[in-house]
Amino acid sequence: MNERQKTSCMVCKELNRPCVEKLTMDQVETLNVNRAEVNFKKGEVLCKQGAFASHIMFIREGLVKVYLENENKNLILKVKSPGYYIGLNSLFRGNVFTYSASAFIDTKVCMIDSETFKNMILENATFGAEIIRILNKSIVQTYDRLYNLTQKHLHGRLADIILCLSEHIHHDHNFQMQITRKELGELASMATESVIRILKEFKEEGIVTLNGRRLEIHKPERLRQISELG
Amino acid sequence: MNERQKTSCMVCKELNRPCVEKLTMDQVETLNVNRAEVNFKKGEVLCKQGAFASHIMFIREGLVKVYLENENKNLILKVKSPGYYIGLNSLFRGNVFTYSASAFIDTKVCMIDSETFKNMILENATFGAEIIRILNKSIVQTYDRLYNLTQKHLHGRLADIILCLSEHIHHDHNFQMQITRKELGELASMATESVIRILKEFKEEGIVTLNGRRLEIHKPERLRQISELG
DNA sequence: CGCGAGCTTGACGTTGTTCAACTAGAGTGG
DNA sequence: CCACTCTAGTTGAACAACGTCAAGCTCGCG
């Protein structure tokens, strides 16, 4: 496995320009050496909440569900797509994963040794600043999600999720969802049955058409309105 | 105002040891010069969501409500006590406050010019790493709050808030709440009437005694249990 | 004394979940 | 090729959780 030829970090540069730009050539080389490319199949677990975070992961391809585990219920924190990191939150905080993550669809990641990663921050303040920027972006997204999940009603929450899938994940008004109704419900923090009922309403109002998992948004502005109103 | 004698940053060192320790003597001096001490009265606004974040604030005394503003509803993100920063989330991200903050009770802060602050990070990677540690701690707290607010029922949420007030704010089982029932409701994201009803239940079960705003916790383990169960 | 803010209570309506039953399509084994 | 099963999707009815509304209460303060 390890013998296989790896792509170079420079190949990933487009995905991760802001970070890679901050690094010296030497650091890029160090990064290149201290990483492993790993493929995960749909459903496989990338990291477990509470486990030692000996590495940071960088998503190259696929879609990753990041969630909190608890005896009773799980909560999806976010869905990460290529170009995002997993495990940054563990840096300088005991190196324990603060969440679990699993692959929504087949996914490729680079695993980077977390000590190496930390050293790069400590050696290169500009890189550290970039990491701060990334963390801050993530915090703002989390605040947004906190607002959406606590202050909006089901219709608004589902409208949010649909818009998010369309804009940030599939980049199209017409897309084949990779996920089940149940998973949609977990994303919007609502019962599967409620997802179905509200999708039906959206369909009846002509906001979307729906055929199995293929969804087309006809009135994005109406969805946005529903999302705003709660 | 500016002529008044300021305390030195070294006086604050106990409050902020992890950060101050990372700075050189020169940097502490720079910090000392580029800051202003400001007092806010209960209810006054420290920063407005969307406004330019020309400075970071460090809380010296008091209690600060950090919240998202929206046409309809506000959402309290967290309550910050002395030793915490306000505005770190704006660093390297356009310098716009991502949330509003107001004083729950009379509050003293140091305002630090955000350019100075950024330069300190860029000059001193160890300091940057400390900021990353602080941000990560905040993220984990936010995830926790996200879980609590979305997955737990009213009883669990209120139990959480009571425990939090007791442990993190007042550091006592018996304390005088500084906040109204309405504000308690905003903290737990529930109606004022629900707060009152549930407090009454807790009282009737002998979990707490309640006299106006004075609250004493008799069965903290029971509260924790309620919080866990949701 | 009277006013207003915070607090309290009960009645009622809404929202959203749970449960149970049913359908449709996709393997699977005989 | 046909029953069998399994999962995802769907529907309706009952129910629980919570918020809203309206009214009354209390206490500090001008």
mmCIF file of C-alpha atoms in Angstrom, chain B residues 60-214:
data_model
loop_
_atom_site.group_PDB
_atom_site.id
_atom_site.type_symbol
_atom_site.label_atom_id
_atom_site.label_comp_id
_atom_site.label_asym_id
_atom_site.label_seq_id
_atom_site.Cartn_x
_atom_site.Cartn_y
_atom_site.Cartn_z
ATOM 1 C CA ARG B 60 -11.022 41.910 32.995
ATOM 2 C CA GLU B 61 -14.138 42.000 35.140
ATOM 3 C CA GLY B 62 -17.830 41.325 34.687
ATOM 4 C CA LEU B 63 -19.940 39.092 32.502
ATOM 5 C CA VAL B 64 -20.591 39.452 28.793
ATOM 6 C CA LYS B 65 -23.403 38.087 26.668
ATOM 7 C CA VAL B 66 -22.268 37.150 23.160
ATOM 8 C CA TYR B 67 -25.157 36.779 20.725
ATOM 9 C CA LEU B 68 -26.260 36.681 17.120
ATOM 10 C CA GLU B 69 -28.712 39.346 16.029
ATOM 11 C CA ASN B 70 -31.459 38.777 13.555
ATOM 12 C CA GLU B 71 -34.639 40.569 12.550
ATOM 13 C CA ASN B 72 -36.803 38.211 14.514
ATOM 14 C CA LYS B 73 -34.867 36.483 17.201
ATOM 15 C CA ASN B 74 -31.537 36.809 18.938
ATOM 16 C CA LEU B 75 -29.529 33.790 19.943
ATOM 17 C CA ILE B 76 -27.066 33.828 22.808
ATOM 18 C CA LEU B 77 -23.920 32.045 21.679
ATOM 19 C CA LYS B 78 -22.116 32.126 24.986
ATOM 20 C CA VAL B 79 -21.526 34.017 28.169
ATOM 21 C CA LYS B 80 -17.950 35.123 28.676
ATOM 22 C CA SER B 81 -16.339 35.840 31.985
ATOM 23 C CA PRO B 82 -13.020 37.477 32.919
ATOM 24 C CA GLY B 83 -10.013 36.017 31.126
ATOM 25 C CA TYR B 84 -11.774 35.563 27.791
ATOM 26 C CA TYR B 85 -11.418 37.485 24.568
ATOM 27 C CA ILE B 86 -14.096 39.003 22.377
ATOM 28 C CA GLY B 87 -13.504 39.388 18.665
ATOM 29 C CA LEU B 88 -10.836 36.742 18.029
ATOM 30 C CA ASN B 89 -13.115 35.296 15.356
ATOM 31 C CA SER B 90 -12.632 38.402 13.259
ATOM 32 C CA LEU B 91 -8.875 37.948 12.978
ATOM 33 C CA PHE B 92 -7.712 37.434 9.409
ATOM 34 C CA ARG B 93 -11.296 37.350 8.185
ATOM 35 C CA GLY B 94 -12.134 40.877 7.106
ATOM 36 C CA ASN B 95 -12.077 42.347 10.588
ATOM 37 C CA VAL B 96 -15.826 42.427 10.974
ATOM 38 C CA PHE B 97 -17.441 41.342 14.229
ATOM 39 C CA THR B 98 -19.204 38.036 13.710
ATOM 40 C CA TYR B 99 -21.459 38.577 16.703
ATOM 41 C CA SER B 100 -22.773 41.254 19.029
ATOM 42 C CA ALA B 101 -21.881 41.430 22.697
ATOM 43 C CA SER B 102 -23.374 43.272 25.629
ATOM 44 C CA ALA B 103 -22.628 43.505 29.328
ATOM 45 C CA PHE B 104 -24.782 41.263 31.526
ATOM 46 C CA ILE B 105 -23.417 43.154 34.530
ATOM 47 C CA ASP B 106 -20.954 46.031 34.869
ATOM 48 C CA THR B 107 -17.875 45.006 32.944
ATOM 49 C CA LYS B 108 -14.289 46.145 32.424
ATOM 50 C CA VAL B 109 -12.392 45.301 29.277
ATOM 51 C CA CYS B 110 -9.081 46.072 27.637
ATOM 52 C CA MET B 111 -9.404 46.996 23.997
ATOM 53 C CA ILE B 112 -6.399 45.976 21.957
ATOM 54 C CA ASP B 113 -5.821 47.320 18.497
ATOM 55 C CA SER B 114 -6.433 44.401 16.156
ATOM 56 C CA GLU B 115 -3.540 45.280 13.804
ATOM 57 C CA THR B 116 -1.191 45.170 16.777
ATOM 58 C CA PHE B 117 -2.722 41.874 17.786
ATOM 59 C CA LYS B 118 -2.326 40.408 14.313
ATOM 60 C CA ASN B 119 1.268 41.565 14.133
ATOM 61 C CA MET B 120 1.998 39.849 17.410
ATOM 62 C CA ILE B 121 0.694 36.607 15.940
ATOM 63 C CA LEU B 122 2.730 37.039 12.765
ATOM 64 C CA GLU B 123 5.890 37.861 14.726
ATOM 65 C CA ASN B 124 5.483 35.151 17.317
ATOM 66 C CA ALA B 125 4.294 31.751 16.181
ATOM 67 C CA THR B 126 4.094 30.450 19.752
ATOM 68 C CA PHE B 127 1.597 33.182 20.530
ATOM 69 C CA GLY B 128 -0.292 32.232 17.374
ATOM 70 C CA ALA B 129 -0.415 28.630 18.549
ATOM 71 C CA GLU B 130 -1.868 29.814 21.847
ATOM 72 C CA ILE B 131 -4.574 31.699 19.945
ATOM 73 C CA ILE B 132 -5.300 28.510 18.001
ATOM 74 C CA ARG B 133 -5.648 26.692 21.305
ATOM 75 C CA ILE B 134 -8.117 29.312 22.547
ATOM 76 C CA LEU B 135 -10.135 29.191 19.327
ATOM 77 C CA ASN B 136 -10.270 25.413 19.457
ATOM 78 C CA LYS B 137 -11.499 25.475 23.025
ATOM 79 C CA SER B 138 -14.216 27.872 21.957
ATOM 80 C CA ILE B 139 -15.204 25.653 19.034
ATOM 81 C CA VAL B 140 -15.564 22.624 21.264
ATOM 82 C CA GLN B 141 -17.748 24.627 23.635
ATOM 83 C CA THR B 142 -19.875 25.743 20.726
ATOM 84 C CA TYR B 143 -20.292 22.148 19.536
ATOM 85 C CA ASP B 144 -21.376 21.240 23.017
ATOM 86 C CA ARG B 145 -23.913 24.050 23.025
ATOM 87 C CA LEU B 146 -25.103 23.005 19.585
ATOM 88 C CA TYR B 147 -25.713 19.527 20.919
ATOM 89 C CA ASN B 148 -27.448 20.736 24.048
ATOM 90 C CA LEU B 149 -29.744 23.147 22.284
ATOM 91 C CA THR B 150 -30.736 20.823 19.472
ATOM 92 C CA GLN B 151 -30.913 17.402 21.081
ATOM 93 C CA LYS B 152 -32.155 18.027 24.582
ATOM 94 C CA HIS B 153 -35.569 18.848 25.930
ATOM 95 C CA LEU B 154 -36.331 21.876 28.042
ATOM 96 C CA HIS B 155 -35.518 20.186 31.345
ATOM 97 C CA GLY B 156 -32.095 19.131 30.155
ATOM 98 C CA ARG B 157 -31.320 22.521 28.679
ATOM 99 C CA LEU B 158 -32.291 24.393 31.818
ATOM 100 C CA ALA B 159 -30.379 21.946 34.004
ATOM 101 C CA ASP B 160 -27.337 22.634 31.823
ATOM 102 C CA ILE B 161 -27.661 26.368 32.230
ATOM 103 C CA ILE B 162 -28.087 26.158 35.988
ATOM 104 C CA LEU B 163 -25.025 23.924 36.324
ATOM 105 C CA CYS B 164 -23.063 26.219 34.051
ATOM 106 C CA LEU B 165 -23.990 29.305 36.075
ATOM 107 C CA SER B 166 -23.051 27.511 39.261
ATOM 108 C CA GLU B 167 -19.768 26.029 38.081
ATOM 109 C CA HIS B 168 -18.333 28.434 35.565
ATOM 110 C CA ILE B 169 -19.745 31.788 36.569
ATOM 111 C CA HIS B 170 -20.476 31.909 40.286
ATOM 112 C CA HIS B 171 -18.273 28.989 41.420
ATOM 113 C CA ASP B 172 -20.742 28.106 44.167
ATOM 114 C CA HIS B 173 -23.794 25.881 44.705
ATOM 115 C CA ASN B 174 -25.579 28.811 46.250
ATOM 116 C CA PHE B 175 -25.625 31.979 44.226
ATOM 117 C CA GLN B 176 -27.508 35.136 43.411
ATOM 118 C CA MET B 177 -28.384 35.117 39.725
ATOM 119 C CA GLN B 178 -27.523 38.361 38.017
ATOM 120 C CA ILE B 179 -30.031 37.722 35.284
ATOM 121 C CA THR B 180 -33.792 37.726 34.783
ATOM 122 C CA ARG B 181 -36.002 34.740 33.979
ATOM 123 C CA LYS B 182 -36.311 36.103 30.481
ATOM 124 C CA GLU B 183 -32.528 36.098 30.069
ATOM 125 C CA LEU B 184 -32.389 32.570 31.495
ATOM 126 C CA GLY B 185 -34.857 31.643 28.785
ATOM 127 C CA GLU B 186 -32.695 33.236 26.118
ATOM 128 C CA LEU B 187 -29.710 31.280 27.407
ATOM 129 C CA ALA B 188 -31.566 27.983 27.240
ATOM 130 C CA SER B 189 -33.420 29.011 24.107
ATOM 131 C CA MET B 190 -36.884 28.669 25.587
ATOM 132 C CA ALA B 191 -39.889 30.784 26.583
ATOM 133 C CA THR B 192 -39.788 32.701 29.853
ATOM 134 C CA GLU B 193 -42.894 30.867 31.037
ATOM 135 C CA SER B 194 -41.219 27.524 30.440
ATOM 136 C CA VAL B 195 -38.236 28.594 32.541
ATOM 137 C CA ILE B 196 -40.585 29.437 35.395
ATOM 138 C CA ARG B 197 -42.548 26.209 35.143
ATOM 139 C CA ILE B 198 -39.459 24.022 35.065
ATOM 140 C CA LEU B 199 -37.735 25.912 37.868
ATOM 141 C CA LYS B 200 -40.886 25.264 39.879
ATOM 142 C CA GLU B 201 -40.670 21.548 39.132
ATOM 143 C CA PHE B 202 -37.003 21.452 40.167
ATOM 144 C CA LYS B 203 -38.010 23.212 43.372
ATOM 145 C CA GLU B 204 -40.888 20.812 44.072
ATOM 146 C CA GLU B 205 -38.590 17.824 43.580
ATOM 147 C CA GLY B 206 -36.161 19.294 46.093
ATOM 148 C CA ILE B 207 -33.398 19.630 43.526
ATOM 149 C CA VAL B 208 -32.991 23.353 44.190
ATOM 150 C CA THR B 209 -34.343 25.993 46.488
ATOM 151 C CA LEU B 210 -35.271 29.260 44.926
ATOM 152 C CA ASN B 211 -35.883 32.602 46.491
ATOM 153 C CA GLY B 212 -36.235 35.357 43.940
ATOM 154 C CA ARG B 213 -32.932 35.258 42.125
ATOM 155 C CA ARG B 214 -31.097 33.390 44.829
#
